[in-house]
Tab-separated table of C-alpha atoms in Angstrom:
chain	number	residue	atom	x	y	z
J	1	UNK	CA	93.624	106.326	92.999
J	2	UNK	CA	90.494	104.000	93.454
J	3	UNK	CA	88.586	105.258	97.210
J	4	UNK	CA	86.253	102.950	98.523
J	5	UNK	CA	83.391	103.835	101.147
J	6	UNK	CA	81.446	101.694	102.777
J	7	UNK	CA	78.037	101.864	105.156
J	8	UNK	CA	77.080	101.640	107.764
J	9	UNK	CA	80.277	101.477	109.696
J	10	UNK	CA	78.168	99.495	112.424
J	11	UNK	CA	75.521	97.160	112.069
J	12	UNK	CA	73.280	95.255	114.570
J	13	UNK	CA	70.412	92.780	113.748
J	14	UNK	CA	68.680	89.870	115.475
J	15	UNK	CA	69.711	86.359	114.810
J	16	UNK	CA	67.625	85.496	112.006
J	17	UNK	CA	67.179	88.396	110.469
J	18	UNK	CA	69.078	89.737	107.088
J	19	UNK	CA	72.567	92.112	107.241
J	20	UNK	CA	72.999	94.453	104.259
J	21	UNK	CA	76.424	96.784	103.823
J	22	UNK	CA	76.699	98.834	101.092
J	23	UNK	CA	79.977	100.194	99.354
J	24	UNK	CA	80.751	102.593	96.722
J	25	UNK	CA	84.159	103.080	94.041
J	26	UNK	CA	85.164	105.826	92.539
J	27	UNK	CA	87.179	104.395	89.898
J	28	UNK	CA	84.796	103.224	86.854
J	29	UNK	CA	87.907	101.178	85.830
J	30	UNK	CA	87.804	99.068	88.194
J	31	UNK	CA	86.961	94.962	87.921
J	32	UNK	CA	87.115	93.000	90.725
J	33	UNK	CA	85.301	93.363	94.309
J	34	UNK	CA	86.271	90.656	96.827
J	35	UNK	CA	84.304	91.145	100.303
J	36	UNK	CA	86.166	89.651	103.854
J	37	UNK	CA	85.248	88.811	107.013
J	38	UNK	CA	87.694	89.536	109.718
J	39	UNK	CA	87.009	88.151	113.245
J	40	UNK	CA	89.017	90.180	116.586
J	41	UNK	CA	92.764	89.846	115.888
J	42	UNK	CA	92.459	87.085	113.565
J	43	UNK	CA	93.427	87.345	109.482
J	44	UNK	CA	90.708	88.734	106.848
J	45	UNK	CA	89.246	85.879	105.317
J	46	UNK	CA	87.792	86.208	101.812
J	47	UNK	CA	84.192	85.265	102.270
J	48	UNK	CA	82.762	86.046	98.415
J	49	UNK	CA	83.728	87.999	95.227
J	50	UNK	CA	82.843	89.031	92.381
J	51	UNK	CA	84.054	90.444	88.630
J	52	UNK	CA	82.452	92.856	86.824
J	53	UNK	CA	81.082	91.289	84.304
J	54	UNK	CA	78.775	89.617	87.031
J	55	UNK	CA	75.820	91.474	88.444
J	56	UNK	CA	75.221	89.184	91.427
J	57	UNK	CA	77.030	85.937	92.815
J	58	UNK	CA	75.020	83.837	95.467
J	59	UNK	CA	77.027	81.521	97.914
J	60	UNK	CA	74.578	79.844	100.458
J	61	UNK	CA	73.444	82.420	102.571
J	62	UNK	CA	75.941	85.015	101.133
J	63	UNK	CA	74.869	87.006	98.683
J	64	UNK	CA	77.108	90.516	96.614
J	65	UNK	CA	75.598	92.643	93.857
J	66	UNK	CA	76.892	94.870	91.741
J	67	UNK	CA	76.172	97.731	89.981
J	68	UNK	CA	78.701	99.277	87.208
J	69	UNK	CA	77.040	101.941	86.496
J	70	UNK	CA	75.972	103.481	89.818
J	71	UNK	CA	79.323	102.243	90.868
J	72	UNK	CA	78.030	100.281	93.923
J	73	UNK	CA	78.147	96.966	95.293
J	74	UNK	CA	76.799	94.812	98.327
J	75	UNK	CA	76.857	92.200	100.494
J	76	UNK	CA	73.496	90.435	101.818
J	77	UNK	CA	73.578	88.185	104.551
J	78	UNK	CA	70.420	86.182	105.652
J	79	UNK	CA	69.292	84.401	108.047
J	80	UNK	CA	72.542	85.931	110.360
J	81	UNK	CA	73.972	83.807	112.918
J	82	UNK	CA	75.773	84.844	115.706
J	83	UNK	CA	79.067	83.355	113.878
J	84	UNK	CA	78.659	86.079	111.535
J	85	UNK	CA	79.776	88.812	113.659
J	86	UNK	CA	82.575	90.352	112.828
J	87	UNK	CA	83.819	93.147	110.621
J	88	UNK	CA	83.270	93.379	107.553
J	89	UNK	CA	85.902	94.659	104.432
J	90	UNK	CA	84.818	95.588	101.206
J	91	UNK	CA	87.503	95.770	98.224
J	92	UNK	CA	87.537	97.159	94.636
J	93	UNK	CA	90.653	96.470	92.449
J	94	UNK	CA	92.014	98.039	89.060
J	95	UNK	CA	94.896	96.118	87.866
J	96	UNK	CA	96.857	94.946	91.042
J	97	UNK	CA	96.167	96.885	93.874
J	98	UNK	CA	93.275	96.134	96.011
J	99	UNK	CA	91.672	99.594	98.039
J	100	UNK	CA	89.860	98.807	101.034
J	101	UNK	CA	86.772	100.033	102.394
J	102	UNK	CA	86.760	101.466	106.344
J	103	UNK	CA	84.942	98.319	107.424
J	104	UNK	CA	81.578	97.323	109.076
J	105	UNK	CA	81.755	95.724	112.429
J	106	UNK	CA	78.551	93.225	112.926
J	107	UNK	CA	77.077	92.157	115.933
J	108	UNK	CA	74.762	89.619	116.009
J	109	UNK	CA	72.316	89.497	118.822
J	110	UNK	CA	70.896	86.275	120.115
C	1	UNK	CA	99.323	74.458	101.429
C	2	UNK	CA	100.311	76.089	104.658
C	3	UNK	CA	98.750	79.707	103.903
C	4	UNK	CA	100.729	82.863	103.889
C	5	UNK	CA	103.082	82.748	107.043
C	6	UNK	CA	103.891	85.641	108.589
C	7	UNK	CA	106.305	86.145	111.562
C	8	UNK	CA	106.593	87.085	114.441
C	9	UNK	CA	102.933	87.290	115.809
C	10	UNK	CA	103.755	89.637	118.389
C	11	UNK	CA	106.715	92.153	117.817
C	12	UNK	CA	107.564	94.829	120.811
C	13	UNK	CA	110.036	97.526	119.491
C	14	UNK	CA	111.128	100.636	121.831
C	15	UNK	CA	111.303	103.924	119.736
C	16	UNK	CA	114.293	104.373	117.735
C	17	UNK	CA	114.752	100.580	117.347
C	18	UNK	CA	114.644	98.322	114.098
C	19	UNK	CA	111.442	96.371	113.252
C	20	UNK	CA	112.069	93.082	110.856
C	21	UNK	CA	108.630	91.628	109.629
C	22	UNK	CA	108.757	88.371	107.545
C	23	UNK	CA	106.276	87.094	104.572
C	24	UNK	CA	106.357	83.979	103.414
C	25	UNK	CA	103.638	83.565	100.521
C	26	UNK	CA	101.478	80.348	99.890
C	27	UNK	CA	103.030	78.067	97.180
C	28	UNK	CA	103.098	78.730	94.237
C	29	UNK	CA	102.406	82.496	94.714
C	30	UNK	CA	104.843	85.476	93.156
C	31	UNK	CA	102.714	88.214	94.302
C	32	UNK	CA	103.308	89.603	97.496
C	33	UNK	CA	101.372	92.850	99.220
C	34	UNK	CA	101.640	94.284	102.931
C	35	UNK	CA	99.378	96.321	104.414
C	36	UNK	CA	98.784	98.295	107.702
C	37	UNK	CA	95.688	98.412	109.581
C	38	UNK	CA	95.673	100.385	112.791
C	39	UNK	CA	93.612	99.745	115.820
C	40	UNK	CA	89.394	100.247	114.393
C	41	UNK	CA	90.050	101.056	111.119
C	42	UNK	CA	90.530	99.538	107.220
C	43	UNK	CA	94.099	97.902	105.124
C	44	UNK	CA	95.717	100.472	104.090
C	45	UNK	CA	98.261	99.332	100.740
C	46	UNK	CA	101.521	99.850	101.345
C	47	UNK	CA	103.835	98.348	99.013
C	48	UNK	CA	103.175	95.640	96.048
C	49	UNK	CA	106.401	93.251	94.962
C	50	UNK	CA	106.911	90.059	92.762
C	51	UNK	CA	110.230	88.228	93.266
C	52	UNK	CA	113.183	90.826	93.211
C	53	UNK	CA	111.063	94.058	91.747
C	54	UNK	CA	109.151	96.544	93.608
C	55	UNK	CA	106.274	97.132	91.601
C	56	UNK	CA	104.314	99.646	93.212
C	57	UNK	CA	105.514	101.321	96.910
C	58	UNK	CA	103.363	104.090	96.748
C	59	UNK	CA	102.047	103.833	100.092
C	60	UNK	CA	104.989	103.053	102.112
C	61	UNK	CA	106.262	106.482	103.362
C	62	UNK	CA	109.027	107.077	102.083
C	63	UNK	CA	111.276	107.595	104.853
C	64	UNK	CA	112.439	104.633	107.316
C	65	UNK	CA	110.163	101.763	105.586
C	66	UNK	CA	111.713	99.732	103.423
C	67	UNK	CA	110.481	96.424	101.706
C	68	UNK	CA	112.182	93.937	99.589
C	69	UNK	CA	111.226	90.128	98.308
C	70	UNK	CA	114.501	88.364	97.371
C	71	UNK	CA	114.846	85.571	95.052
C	72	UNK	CA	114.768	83.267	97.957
C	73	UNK	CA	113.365	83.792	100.818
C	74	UNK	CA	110.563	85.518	102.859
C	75	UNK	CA	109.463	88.797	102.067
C	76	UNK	CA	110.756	90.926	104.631
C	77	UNK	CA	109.290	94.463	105.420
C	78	UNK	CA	111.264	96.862	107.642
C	79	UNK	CA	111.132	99.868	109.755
C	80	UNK	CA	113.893	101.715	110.587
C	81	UNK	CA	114.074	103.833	114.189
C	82	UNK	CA	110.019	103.015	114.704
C	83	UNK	CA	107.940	106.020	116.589
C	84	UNK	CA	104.912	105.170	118.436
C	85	UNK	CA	102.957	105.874	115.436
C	86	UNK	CA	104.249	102.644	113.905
C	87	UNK	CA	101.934	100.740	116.261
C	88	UNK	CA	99.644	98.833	114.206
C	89	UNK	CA	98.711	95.287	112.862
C	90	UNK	CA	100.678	94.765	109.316
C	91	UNK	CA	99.214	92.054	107.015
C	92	UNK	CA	101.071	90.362	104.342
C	93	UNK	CA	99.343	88.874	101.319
C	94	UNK	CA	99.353	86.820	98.798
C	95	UNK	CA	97.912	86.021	94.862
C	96	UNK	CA	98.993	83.856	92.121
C	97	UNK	CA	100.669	85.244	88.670
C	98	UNK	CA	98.107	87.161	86.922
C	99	UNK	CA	97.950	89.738	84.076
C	100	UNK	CA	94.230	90.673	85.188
C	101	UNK	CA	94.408	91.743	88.755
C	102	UNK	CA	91.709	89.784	89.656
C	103	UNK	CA	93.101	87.136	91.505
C	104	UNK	CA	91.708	86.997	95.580
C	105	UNK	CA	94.134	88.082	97.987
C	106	UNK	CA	94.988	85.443	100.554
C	107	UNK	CA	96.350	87.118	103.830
C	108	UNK	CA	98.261	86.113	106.647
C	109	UNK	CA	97.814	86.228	110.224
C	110	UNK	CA	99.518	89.675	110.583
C	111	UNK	CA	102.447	90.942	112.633
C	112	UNK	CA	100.974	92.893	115.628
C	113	UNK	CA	103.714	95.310	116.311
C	114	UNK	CA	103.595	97.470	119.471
C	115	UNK	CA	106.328	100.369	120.036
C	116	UNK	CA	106.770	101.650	123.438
């Protein structure tokens, strides 16, 4: 089955500055690579995604990348606001199942 | 489009008791998925159904879970005399009819269950 890591596992920047997490796949068959956000007890919330015939999707100040070949992908976020912390789930899916990365909590310092 | 509705929020079992977790999806949706996700950690896939067909339980242990989507009605997951190891948030989700697995998952607001 697909396993997805993802790093660091905890991340803190100033406000202002730019948050980077990086994940990894192990399954080259795999096509799809949503990212959430998940804030304390609440729901994960798809923030961005992307396919892979895409090698980078932009969405304001959210930004994933992708690489196929190294089998790698991550999420950019700029200019970080203290909104933005919270942890953060990568995904990579093959067919129907979605595998899960460990997760990145965020903290945002004012 | 009320979202994926899961119930109840909050679900206190004692060990050895039943535990009866509800899904309904968003409208229009045939795909439904539930996951675990224990205190600090990822979703871990447990079971994947469409309306009346399991399509893929293979991480649902296979003794006391159970998980079923009927033609009408929520999806309802269920664990059978829970241990304290049961403890854990689980997270139904949704997605639309696709061939190409590449439809987002859209997730409810979890069942928190807590077994004492």
């Amino acid at each position: 089955g697909e396993n997805v890591e993802q790093h660091p596992s905890t991340l803190s920047v100033q406000e202002g500055d730019s948050a980077v997490i990086k994940c990894t796949y192990s399954d080259s068959a795999s096509n799809y690579f949503p990212w959430y956000k998940q804030e304390l007890g609440k729901r994960p919330q798809l923030i961005i995604d992307i396919r892979s015939n895409v090698g980078e999707k932009k969405d304001q100040r959210i930004a994933v990348t992708l690489n196929k070949t190294a089998k790698h992908f991550s999420l950019h976020i700029t200019e970080t606001q203290p909104e933005d912390s919270a942890v953060y789930f990568c995904a990579a899916a093959n067919d129907y199942k979605l595998s899960f990365g460990a997760g990145t909590t965020v903290t945002v310092r004012a | 489009n009320a979202g994926v509705m899961q119930n109840p929020r909050h679900l206190v079992r004692r060990r050895g008791q039943e535990a009866r977790l509800r899904c309904s999806p968003m409208k229009g949706h045939s795909h439904v998925y539930w996951y675990r996700q224990l205190p600090e950690e990822g979703l871990k896939f447990m079971v994947y159904l469409q309306k009346e067909n399991i399509i893929d339980e293979s991480g649902m242990p296979k003794e006391r879970f159970s998980a079923e989507f009927p033609k009408e009605g929520p999806s309802i997951l269920r664990i059978q005399q829970v241990v304290r190891g049961d403890s854990a948030a689980y997270f139904c989700a949704s997605s639309p009819r696709t061939d190409r697995g590449d439809s987002p998952l859209h997730f409810g607001n979890g069942t928190r269950l807590t077994v004492t």
